[in-house]
Amino acid sequence: DAGVIQSPRHEVTEMGQEVTLRCKPISGHDYLFWYRQTMMRGLELLIYFNNNVPIDDSGMPEDRFSAKMPNASFSTLKIQPSEPRDSAVYFCASMGQGHNTGELFFGEGSRLTVL
Amino acid sequence: GENVEQHPSTLSVQEGDSAVIKCTYSDSASNYFPWYKQELGKRPQLIIDIRSNVGEKKDQRIAVTLNKTAKHFSLHITETQPEDSAVYFCAARGSTLGRLYFGRGTQLTVWP
């Protein structure tokens, strides 16, 4: 298994541009999580899905952020318009059966820099 | 929701010494407590976990203890090595289905 796959690994963009981050979870995993990591705030949960349905999006900072999971093998996190304070590493993670004790598998992250 | 506090935020030890990282949680319904290690520039990875029906678990040089009454759990690393240098995160999973609540992390530095 290739693990959780994220793209792009690095993104540099200018303020006001749209950013789309992509994630392919591990096959068979029914939970998908989007986290943002910064020095100031640590690992923040933005949103998570169960069986493609958003369960909790209370961590999404603003209306500029949106996430979708059109099917079990793909999710996107979109920021429109982007701002310099959105600069961070965005991790996608998935989890499989036994959700109460299941391990979270993280992707390698997407490092976003907004100039 | 759950609130996980982690201390210290930074920890420096000499190679061969022990390191202890402590976490507290607020939700008495939490029943699963994993620890993740994140090396510089890498993804967080699970190193050990403990369930609420167990007080202690050990895996070679690392161990985790859980005190449900006091609502705190700790990570112990013995005979530390330079490759143990990383950020360590504790987490708790409680009554909210599927969700893990993470502490802020501890930057551990092991000096040779």
PDB file of C-alpha atoms in Angstrom:
ATOM      1  CA  ASP A   1       0.000   0.000   0.000  1.00  0.00           C
ATOM      2  CA  ALA A   2       1.356   3.411  -0.981  1.00  0.00           C
ATOM      3  CA  GLY A   3      -0.091   5.087   2.077  1.00  0.00           C
ATOM      4  CA  VAL A   4      -1.916   8.398   2.103  1.00  0.00           C
ATOM      5  CA  ILE A   5      -0.949  10.408  -0.946  1.00  0.00           C
ATOM      6  CA  GLN A   6      -1.051  14.188  -0.994  1.00  0.00           C
ATOM      7  CA  SER A   7      -0.382  16.666  -3.740  1.00  0.00           C
ATOM      8  CA  PRO A   8       1.201  19.035  -4.304  1.00  0.00           C
ATOM      9  CA  ARG A   9       4.068  18.584  -1.833  1.00  0.00           C
ATOM     10  CA  HIS A  10       4.950  22.246  -2.105  1.00  0.00           C
ATOM     11  CA  GLU A  11       2.919  25.194  -3.312  1.00  0.00           C
ATOM     12  CA  VAL A  12       3.977  28.806  -3.509  1.00  0.00           C
ATOM     13  CA  THR A  13       1.305  31.255  -4.559  1.00  0.00           C
ATOM     14  CA  GLU A  14       0.401  34.876  -4.299  1.00  0.00           C
ATOM     15  CA  MET A  15      -2.202  36.347  -2.039  1.00  0.00           C
ATOM     16  CA  GLY A  16      -5.651  36.204  -3.569  1.00  0.00           C
ATOM     17  CA  GLN A  17      -5.015  33.103  -5.651  1.00  0.00           C
ATOM     18  CA  GLU A  18      -7.004  29.910  -5.294  1.00  0.00           C
ATOM     19  CA  VAL A  19      -5.234  26.921  -3.794  1.00  0.00           C
ATOM     20  CA  THR A  20      -6.391  23.324  -4.101  1.00  0.00           C
ATOM     21  CA  LEU A  21      -4.792  20.548  -2.075  1.00  0.00           C
ATOM     22  CA  ARG A  22      -5.517  16.936  -2.877  1.00  0.00           C
ATOM     23  CA  CYS A  23      -5.555  13.725  -0.904  1.00  0.00           C
ATOM     24  CA  LYS A  24      -5.944  10.039  -1.669  1.00  0.00           C
ATOM     25  CA  PRO A  25      -6.565   8.031   1.508  1.00  0.00           C
ATOM     26  CA  ILE A  26      -5.499   4.454   2.092  1.00  0.00           C
ATOM     27  CA  SER A  27      -7.862   2.112   0.306  1.00  0.00           C
ATOM     28  CA  GLY A  28     -10.560   0.797   2.619  1.00  0.00           C
ATOM     29  CA  HIS A  29     -10.191   3.541   5.205  1.00  0.00           C
ATOM     30  CA  ASP A  30     -13.516   5.156   6.009  1.00  0.00           C
ATOM     31  CA  TYR A  31     -12.266   8.231   7.884  1.00  0.00           C
ATOM     32  CA  LEU A  32     -10.386  11.131   6.344  1.00  0.00           C
ATOM     33  CA  PHE A  33      -8.983  14.103   8.240  1.00  0.00           C
ATOM     34  CA  TRP A  34      -7.490  17.423   7.168  1.00  0.00           C
ATOM     35  CA  TYR A  35      -5.022  19.016   9.605  1.00  0.00           C
ATOM     36  CA  ARG A  36      -3.071  22.255   9.443  1.00  0.00           C
ATOM     37  CA  GLN A  37       0.285  22.558  11.221  1.00  0.00           C
ATOM     38  CA  THR A  38       1.987  25.801  12.193  1.00  0.00           C
ATOM     39  CA  MET A  39       4.573  26.670  14.814  1.00  0.00           C
ATOM     40  CA  MET A  40       2.121  28.925  16.592  1.00  0.00           C
ATOM     41  CA  ARG A  41      -0.932  26.654  16.701  1.00  0.00           C
ATOM     42  CA  GLY A  42       0.460  23.149  16.400  1.00  0.00           C
ATOM     43  CA  LEU A  43      -1.693  20.493  14.712  1.00  0.00           C
ATOM     44  CA  GLU A  44      -5.202  21.828  14.135  1.00  0.00           C
ATOM     45  CA  LEU A  45      -8.035  19.653  12.879  1.00  0.00           C
ATOM     46  CA  LEU A  46      -9.831  21.499  10.097  1.00  0.00           C
ATOM     47  CA  ILE A  47     -12.460  18.970   9.043  1.00  0.00           C
ATOM     48  CA  TYR A  48     -13.029  15.238   8.931  1.00  0.00           C
ATOM     49  CA  PHE A  49     -15.178  12.873   6.922  1.00  0.00           C
ATOM     50  CA  ASN A  50     -16.693   9.478   7.620  1.00  0.00           C
ATOM     51  CA  ASN A  51     -17.796   7.466   4.586  1.00  0.00           C
ATOM     52  CA  ASN A  52     -17.392  10.614   2.453  1.00  0.00           C
ATOM     53  CA  VAL A  53     -19.731  12.655   4.667  1.00  0.00           C
ATOM     54  CA  PRO A  54     -18.356  15.675   6.562  1.00  0.00           C
ATOM     55  CA  ILE A  55     -18.758  15.033  10.287  1.00  0.00           C
ATOM     56  CA  ASP A  56     -17.153  18.053  11.897  1.00  0.00           C
ATOM     57  CA  ASP A  57     -15.998  21.169  10.077  1.00  0.00           C
ATOM     58  CA  SER A  58     -15.816  23.404  13.138  1.00  0.00           C
ATOM     59  CA  GLY A  59     -12.072  23.777  12.653  1.00  0.00           C
ATOM     60  CA  MET A  60     -12.368  25.355   9.230  1.00  0.00           C
ATOM     61  CA  PRO A  61     -11.149  28.879   9.916  1.00  0.00           C
ATOM     62  CA  GLU A  62     -13.275  30.866   7.501  1.00  0.00           C
ATOM     63  CA  ASP A  63     -15.574  30.683   4.536  1.00  0.00           C
ATOM     64  CA  ARG A  64     -12.468  30.930   2.388  1.00  0.00           C
ATOM     65  CA  PHE A  65     -11.804  27.287   3.250  1.00  0.00           C
ATOM     66  CA  SER A  66     -13.851  24.447   1.809  1.00  0.00           C
ATOM     67  CA  ALA A  67     -13.363  20.691   1.614  1.00  0.00           C
ATOM     68  CA  LYS A  68     -15.000  17.968  -0.402  1.00  0.00           C
ATOM     69  CA  MET A  69     -14.878  14.220  -0.603  1.00  0.00           C
ATOM     70  CA  PRO A  70     -16.695  13.187  -3.777  1.00  0.00           C
ATOM     71  CA  ASN A  71     -15.767   9.515  -3.354  1.00  0.00           C
ATOM     72  CA  ALA A  72     -13.938   7.174  -1.019  1.00  0.00           C
ATOM     73  CA  SER A  73     -10.581   7.640  -2.744  1.00  0.00           C
ATOM     74  CA  PHE A  74     -10.300  11.392  -3.141  1.00  0.00           C
ATOM     75  CA  SER A  75     -10.628  14.590  -1.148  1.00  0.00           C
ATOM     76  CA  THR A  76      -9.774  18.230  -1.761  1.00  0.00           C
ATOM     77  CA  LEU A  77      -9.152  21.200   0.483  1.00  0.00           C
ATOM     78  CA  LYS A  78      -9.606  24.516  -1.244  1.00  0.00           C
ATOM     79  CA  ILE A  79      -8.646  27.998  -0.114  1.00  0.00           C
ATOM     80  CA  GLN A  80     -10.118  30.879  -2.067  1.00  0.00           C
ATOM     81  CA  PRO A  81      -8.841  33.558  -1.861  1.00  0.00           C
ATOM     82  CA  SER A  82      -5.586  32.639  -0.143  1.00  0.00           C
ATOM     83  CA  GLU A  83      -3.877  34.931   2.379  1.00  0.00           C
ATOM     84  CA  PRO A  84      -0.328  34.972   3.817  1.00  0.00           C
ATOM     85  CA  ARG A  85      -1.627  33.708   7.181  1.00  0.00           C
ATOM     86  CA  ASP A  86      -2.738  30.508   5.454  1.00  0.00           C
ATOM     87  CA  SER A  87       0.912  29.549   5.035  1.00  0.00           C
ATOM     88  CA  ALA A  88       1.340  26.220   6.804  1.00  0.00           C
ATOM     89  CA  VAL A  89       1.808  22.516   6.246  1.00  0.00           C
ATOM     90  CA  TYR A  90      -1.501  20.817   5.504  1.00  0.00           C
ATOM     91  CA  PHE A  91      -1.728  17.141   6.368  1.00  0.00           C
ATOM     92  CA  CYS A  92      -4.319  14.680   5.227  1.00  0.00           C
ATOM     93  CA  ALA A  93      -4.777  11.521   7.309  1.00  0.00           C
ATOM     94  CA  SER A  94      -6.952   8.460   7.064  1.00  0.00           C
ATOM     95  CA  MET A  95      -8.151   5.847   9.511  1.00  0.00           C
ATOM     96  CA  GLY A  96      -9.744   2.473   8.997  1.00  0.00           C
ATOM     97  CA  GLN A  97     -11.756  -0.049  10.915  1.00  0.00           C
ATOM     98  CA  GLY A  98     -11.935   0.089  14.699  1.00  0.00           C
ATOM     99  CA  HIS A  99     -12.305   3.843  14.843  1.00  0.00           C
ATOM    100  CA  ASN A 100     -12.257   3.980  18.624  1.00  0.00           C
ATOM    101  CA  THR A 101      -8.694   2.732  18.779  1.00  0.00           C
ATOM    102  CA  GLY A 102      -7.610   3.048  15.177  1.00  0.00           C
ATOM    103  CA  GLU A 103      -4.300   4.472  14.047  1.00  0.00           C
ATOM    104  CA  LEU A 104      -4.214   7.674  12.049  1.00  0.00           C
ATOM    105  CA  PHE A 105      -2.036   7.429   8.934  1.00  0.00           C
ATOM    106  CA  PHE A 106      -0.732  10.769   7.753  1.00  0.00           C
ATOM    107  CA  GLY A 107       0.282  11.797   4.272  1.00  0.00           C
ATOM    108  CA  GLU A 108       3.574  13.579   3.737  1.00  0.00           C
ATOM    109  CA  GLY A 109       1.878  16.956   3.835  1.00  0.00           C
ATOM    110  CA  SER A 110       1.499  19.897   1.485  1.00  0.00           C
ATOM    111  CA  ARG A 111       3.644  22.880   2.389  1.00  0.00           C
ATOM    112  CA  LEU A 112       1.796  26.039   1.366  1.00  0.00           C
ATOM    113  CA  THR A 113       3.450  29.429   1.149  1.00  0.00           C
ATOM    114  CA  VAL A 114       1.281  32.429   0.331  1.00  0.00           C
ATOM    115  CA  LEU A 115       3.251  35.527  -0.548  1.00  0.00           C
TER     116      LEU A 115
ATOM    117  CA  GLY B   1     -15.013  18.684  23.349  1.00  0.00           C
ATOM    118  CA  GLU B   2     -11.808  17.206  24.675  1.00  0.00           C
ATOM    119  CA  ASN B   3      -8.871  19.410  25.748  1.00  0.00           C
ATOM    120  CA  VAL B   4      -5.378  17.894  25.788  1.00  0.00           C
ATOM    121  CA  GLU B   5      -2.536  19.733  27.511  1.00  0.00           C
ATOM    122  CA  GLN B   6       1.066  18.654  26.942  1.00  0.00           C
ATOM    123  CA  HIS B   7       4.254  19.535  28.876  1.00  0.00           C
ATOM    124  CA  PRO B   8       6.987  20.450  28.474  1.00  0.00           C
ATOM    125  CA  SER B   9       7.028  22.175  25.104  1.00  0.00           C
ATOM    126  CA  THR B  10      10.776  21.614  24.785  1.00  0.00           C
ATOM    127  CA  LEU B  11      13.026  19.034  26.403  1.00  0.00           C
ATOM    128  CA  SER B  12      16.762  18.581  26.086  1.00  0.00           C
ATOM    129  CA  VAL B  13      18.545  15.518  27.441  1.00  0.00           C
ATOM    130  CA  GLN B  14      21.950  13.925  27.169  1.00  0.00           C
ATOM    131  CA  GLU B  15      22.260  10.715  25.216  1.00  0.00           C
ATOM    132  CA  GLY B  16      21.563   7.778  27.492  1.00  0.00           C
ATOM    133  CA  ASP B  17      19.347   9.736  29.869  1.00  0.00           C
ATOM    134  CA  SER B  18      15.594   9.244  30.190  1.00  0.00           C
ATOM    135  CA  ALA B  19      12.935  11.608  28.880  1.00  0.00           C
ATOM    136  CA  VAL B  20       9.407  12.016  30.188  1.00  0.00           C
ATOM    137  CA  ILE B  21       6.572  13.894  28.493  1.00  0.00           C
ATOM    138  CA  LYS B  22       3.277  14.431  30.273  1.00  0.00           C
ATOM    139  CA  CYS B  23      -0.261  15.055  29.044  1.00  0.00           C
ATOM    140  CA  THR B  24      -3.588  15.713  30.702  1.00  0.00           C
ATOM    141  CA  TYR B  25      -7.044  15.408  29.209  1.00  0.00           C
ATOM    142  CA  SER B  26     -10.448  16.725  30.204  1.00  0.00           C
ATOM    143  CA  ASP B  27     -13.043  14.262  28.882  1.00  0.00           C
ATOM    144  CA  SER B  28     -13.492  11.342  31.268  1.00  0.00           C
ATOM    145  CA  ALA B  29     -15.064   9.390  28.391  1.00  0.00           C
ATOM    146  CA  SER B  30     -11.772   9.361  26.457  1.00  0.00           C
ATOM    147  CA  ASN B  31     -10.604   5.791  26.013  1.00  0.00           C
ATOM    148  CA  TYR B  32      -7.690   5.787  23.599  1.00  0.00           C
ATOM    149  CA  PHE B  33      -4.363   7.597  23.980  1.00  0.00           C
ATOM    150  CA  PRO B  34      -1.797   7.423  21.172  1.00  0.00           C
ATOM    151  CA  TRP B  35       1.608   9.074  20.892  1.00  0.00           C
ATOM    152  CA  TYR B  36       2.969  10.295  17.573  1.00  0.00           C
ATOM    153  CA  LYS B  37       6.543  11.139  16.636  1.00  0.00           C
ATOM    154  CA  GLN B  38       7.301  13.703  13.961  1.00  0.00           C
ATOM    155  CA  GLU B  39      10.841  14.021  12.691  1.00  0.00           C
ATOM    156  CA  LEU B  40      11.901  17.262  11.051  1.00  0.00           C
ATOM    157  CA  GLY B  41      10.167  17.706   7.726  1.00  0.00           C
ATOM    158  CA  LYS B  42       8.333  14.400   8.005  1.00  0.00           C
ATOM    159  CA  ARG B  43       4.825  13.248   8.794  1.00  0.00           C
ATOM    160  CA  PRO B  44       3.630  12.323  12.296  1.00  0.00           C
ATOM    161  CA  GLN B  45       3.781   8.574  12.901  1.00  0.00           C
ATOM    162  CA  LEU B  46       2.321   6.457  15.657  1.00  0.00           C
ATOM    163  CA  ILE B  47       4.918   5.078  18.058  1.00  0.00           C
ATOM    164  CA  ILE B  48       2.807   3.667  20.883  1.00  0.00           C
ATOM    165  CA  ASP B  49      -0.748   3.796  22.147  1.00  0.00           C
ATOM    166  CA  ILE B  50      -2.692   2.763  25.224  1.00  0.00           C
ATOM    167  CA  ARG B  51      -6.342   2.036  25.890  1.00  0.00           C
ATOM    168  CA  SER B  52      -8.249   3.065  28.966  1.00  0.00           C
ATOM    169  CA  ASN B  53      -8.439  -0.474  30.369  1.00  0.00           C
ATOM    170  CA  VAL B  54      -4.639  -0.667  30.635  1.00  0.00           C
ATOM    171  CA  GLY B  55      -2.406   1.239  33.058  1.00  0.00           C
ATOM    172  CA  GLU B  56       0.938   0.797  31.357  1.00  0.00           C
ATOM    173  CA  LYS B  57       2.347  -0.414  28.064  1.00  0.00           C
ATOM    174  CA  LYS B  58       5.941  -0.894  27.046  1.00  0.00           C
ATOM    175  CA  ASP B  59       7.696  -1.346  23.704  1.00  0.00           C
ATOM    176  CA  GLN B  60      11.476  -1.651  23.974  1.00  0.00           C
ATOM    177  CA  ARG B  61      12.782   1.744  25.128  1.00  0.00           C
ATOM    178  CA  ILE B  62       9.432   3.511  25.163  1.00  0.00           C
ATOM    179  CA  ALA B  63       6.585   3.145  27.626  1.00  0.00           C
ATOM    180  CA  VAL B  64       3.316   4.898  28.266  1.00  0.00           C
ATOM    181  CA  THR B  65       1.451   5.120  31.550  1.00  0.00           C
ATOM    182  CA  LEU B  66      -2.158   6.129  32.094  1.00  0.00           C
ATOM    183  CA  ASN B  67      -3.860   7.365  35.243  1.00  0.00           C
ATOM    184  CA  LYS B  68      -7.581   7.531  34.503  1.00  0.00           C
ATOM    185  CA  THR B  69      -8.485   8.931  37.900  1.00  0.00           C
ATOM    186  CA  ALA B  70      -6.176  11.888  37.484  1.00  0.00           C
ATOM    187  CA  LYS B  71      -6.786  12.023  33.726  1.00  0.00           C
ATOM    188  CA  HIS B  72      -3.167  12.115  32.751  1.00  0.00           C
ATOM    189  CA  PHE B  73      -0.828   9.965  30.701  1.00  0.00           C
ATOM    190  CA  SER B  74       2.900  10.052  30.104  1.00  0.00           C
ATOM    191  CA  LEU B  75       5.491   8.925  27.598  1.00  0.00           C
ATOM    192  CA  HIS B  76       8.768   7.580  28.929  1.00  0.00           C
ATOM    193  CA  ILE B  77      11.822   7.085  26.741  1.00  0.00           C
ATOM    194  CA  THR B  78      14.800   5.356  28.327  1.00  0.00           C
ATOM    195  CA  GLU B  79      18.403   5.236  27.097  1.00  0.00           C
ATOM    196  CA  THR B  80      17.733   8.086  24.706  1.00  0.00           C
ATOM    197  CA  GLN B  81      19.617   8.261  21.425  1.00  0.00           C
ATOM    198  CA  PRO B  82      20.167  11.176  19.014  1.00  0.00           C
ATOM    199  CA  GLU B  83      17.675   9.605  16.600  1.00  0.00           C
ATOM    200  CA  ASP B  84      14.979  10.065  19.252  1.00  0.00           C
ATOM    201  CA  SER B  85      15.197  13.812  18.567  1.00  0.00           C
ATOM    202  CA  ALA B  86      11.817  14.842  17.169  1.00  0.00           C
ATOM    203  CA  VAL B  87       8.520  16.447  18.087  1.00  0.00           C
ATOM    204  CA  TYR B  88       6.271  14.150  20.107  1.00  0.00           C
ATOM    205  CA  PHE B  89       2.491  14.597  20.200  1.00  0.00           C
ATOM    206  CA  CYS B  90       0.092  13.041  22.638  1.00  0.00           C
ATOM    207  CA  ALA B  91      -3.549  12.637  21.723  1.00  0.00           C
ATOM    208  CA  ALA B  92      -6.842  11.448  23.136  1.00  0.00           C
ATOM    209  CA  ARG B  93      -9.955  10.006  21.540  1.00  0.00           C
ATOM    210  CA  GLY B  94     -13.158  10.295  23.475  1.00  0.00           C
ATOM    211  CA  SER B  95     -16.841  10.392  22.958  1.00  0.00           C
ATOM    212  CA  THR B  96     -16.652  12.189  19.604  1.00  0.00           C
ATOM    213  CA  LEU B  97     -16.715   9.436  17.037  1.00  0.00           C
ATOM    214  CA  GLY B  98     -13.397   9.068  15.248  1.00  0.00           C
ATOM    215  CA  ARG B  99     -11.849  12.353  16.280  1.00  0.00           C
ATOM    216  CA  LEU B 100      -8.378  12.589  17.880  1.00  0.00           C
ATOM    217  CA  TYR B 101      -7.500  15.621  19.988  1.00  0.00           C
ATOM    218  CA  PHE B 102      -3.780  16.435  19.895  1.00  0.00           C
ATOM    219  CA  GLY B 103      -1.553  18.165  22.414  1.00  0.00           C
ATOM    220  CA  ARG B 104       0.671  21.027  21.244  1.00  0.00           C
ATOM    221  CA  GLY B 105       3.745  18.843  20.974  1.00  0.00           C
ATOM    222  CA  THR B 106       7.121  18.502  22.726  1.00  0.00           C
ATOM    223  CA  GLN B 107      10.369  19.161  20.888  1.00  0.00           C
ATOM    224  CA  LEU B 108      12.796  16.585  22.249  1.00  0.00           C
ATOM    225  CA  THR B 109      16.503  17.102  21.583  1.00  0.00           C
ATOM    226  CA  VAL B 110      18.978  14.397  22.521  1.00  0.00           C
ATOM    227  CA  TRP B 111      22.578  15.613  22.666  1.00  0.00           C
ATOM    228  CA  PRO B 112      25.340  13.111  21.871  1.00  0.00           C
TER     229      PRO B 112
END
